[in-house]
Protein backbone atom coordinates (compact mmCIF):
# COMPACT_ATOMS: atom_id res chain seq x y z
CA UNK A 1 4.74 5.89 3.50
CA UNK A 2 4.62 6.19 7.29
CA UNK A 3 1.28 6.96 8.94
CA UNK A 4 2.50 10.12 10.70
CA UNK A 5 3.95 11.53 7.46
CA UNK A 6 0.72 10.82 5.52
CA UNK A 7 -1.39 12.57 8.16
CA UNK A 8 0.82 15.66 7.88
CA UNK A 9 1.04 15.71 4.06
CA UNK A 10 -2.74 15.17 3.71
CA UNK A 11 -3.33 17.84 6.38
CA UNK A 12 -5.66 15.58 8.36
CA UNK A 13 -3.38 16.49 11.28
CA UNK A 14 -1.33 19.67 10.91
CA UNK A 15 1.95 18.64 12.55
CA UNK A 16 3.87 15.37 12.31
CA UNK A 17 4.72 15.38 16.02
CA UNK A 18 1.03 15.68 16.87
CA UNK A 19 0.23 12.86 14.43
CA UNK A 20 2.81 10.69 16.20
CA UNK A 21 1.32 11.46 19.63
CA UNK A 22 -2.23 10.64 18.46
CA UNK A 23 -1.07 7.34 16.95
CA UNK A 24 0.93 6.39 20.05
CA UNK A 25 -2.18 6.99 22.19
CA UNK A 26 -4.00 4.27 20.22
CA UNK A 27 -6.51 6.67 18.62
CA UNK A 28 -5.82 5.59 15.03
CA UNK A 29 -6.57 2.27 13.31
CA UNK A 30 -5.54 1.13 9.83
CA UNK A 31 -7.84 -1.52 8.33
CA UNK A 32 -9.25 -2.16 11.85
CA UNK A 33 -5.76 -2.80 13.32
CA UNK A 34 -4.36 -0.41 15.93
CA UNK A 35 -1.61 1.61 14.27
CA UNK A 36 1.63 3.20 15.39
CA UNK A 37 3.20 6.29 13.83
CA UNK A 38 5.61 4.06 11.90
CA UNK A 39 2.87 1.90 10.33
CA UNK A 40 3.38 1.65 6.56
CA UNK A 41 0.37 2.71 4.48
CA UNK A 42 -0.77 1.64 1.02
CA UNK A 43 -3.39 3.05 -1.32
CA UNK A 44 -6.95 1.92 -0.46
CA UNK A 45 -6.13 1.50 3.26
CA UNK A 46 -8.92 2.70 5.58
CA UNK A 47 -8.00 4.90 8.55
CA UNK A 48 -10.17 5.61 11.59
CA UNK A 49 -9.02 8.62 13.59
CA UNK A 50 -10.54 9.67 16.93
CA UNK A 51 -10.50 13.44 17.54
CA UNK A 52 -12.00 13.94 21.01
CA UNK A 53 -15.72 13.28 20.51
CA UNK A 54 -15.47 12.89 16.72
CA UNK A 55 -14.39 9.81 14.78
CA UNK A 56 -13.41 10.22 11.13
CA UNK A 57 -13.06 7.31 8.70
CA UNK A 58 -11.05 7.99 5.53
CA UNK A 59 -9.91 5.91 2.56
CA UNK A 60 -6.47 6.63 1.13
CA UNK A 61 -6.57 7.50 -2.60
CA UNK A 62 -2.90 8.31 -3.17
CA UNK A 63 0.42 8.58 -1.36
CA UNK A 64 2.70 11.53 -2.10
CA UNK A 65 5.83 12.79 -0.37
CA UNK A 66 4.59 16.39 -0.61
CA UNK A 67 1.32 18.04 -1.57
CA UNK A 68 0.19 21.61 -2.01
CA UNK A 69 -2.65 22.80 0.20
CA UNK A 70 -5.11 22.60 -2.72
CA UNK A 71 -4.07 19.00 -3.56
CA UNK A 72 -4.02 17.65 0.00
CA UNK A 73 -7.71 16.74 0.19
CA UNK A 74 -7.45 14.67 -3.01
CA UNK A 75 -5.14 12.20 -1.19
CA UNK A 76 -8.09 10.78 0.76
CA UNK A 77 -11.86 10.38 0.71
CA UNK A 78 -13.93 10.84 3.86
CA UNK A 79 -16.04 7.70 4.22
CA UNK A 80 -17.77 8.55 7.50
CA UNK A 81 -17.73 11.27 10.13
CA UNK A 82 -19.57 10.64 13.39
CA UNK A 83 -19.76 11.99 16.91
CA UNK A 84 -19.61 9.80 19.98
CA UNK A 85 -22.29 9.89 22.66
CA UNK A 86 -20.26 12.22 24.91
CA UNK A 87 -20.99 15.16 22.61
CA UNK A 88 -22.97 17.98 24.26
């Protein structure tokens, strides 16, 4: 599954176009490699996503083409959530 589609289905990022923009800006890594929106994901991959002053690390549990809102959070596990030093 493509990175941008997974981010939308898992609801880590609400819209696929926004997920593509974030990936193209170099703010997402997959297994410590910079990722593009078209990067193919597998189960157990580790994503690091930078949201402004927050960096979230998640491990992929499952890949699904669609997921209901209640099921979306079961597609990943948050490993770490930290704020960068710019936080006020």
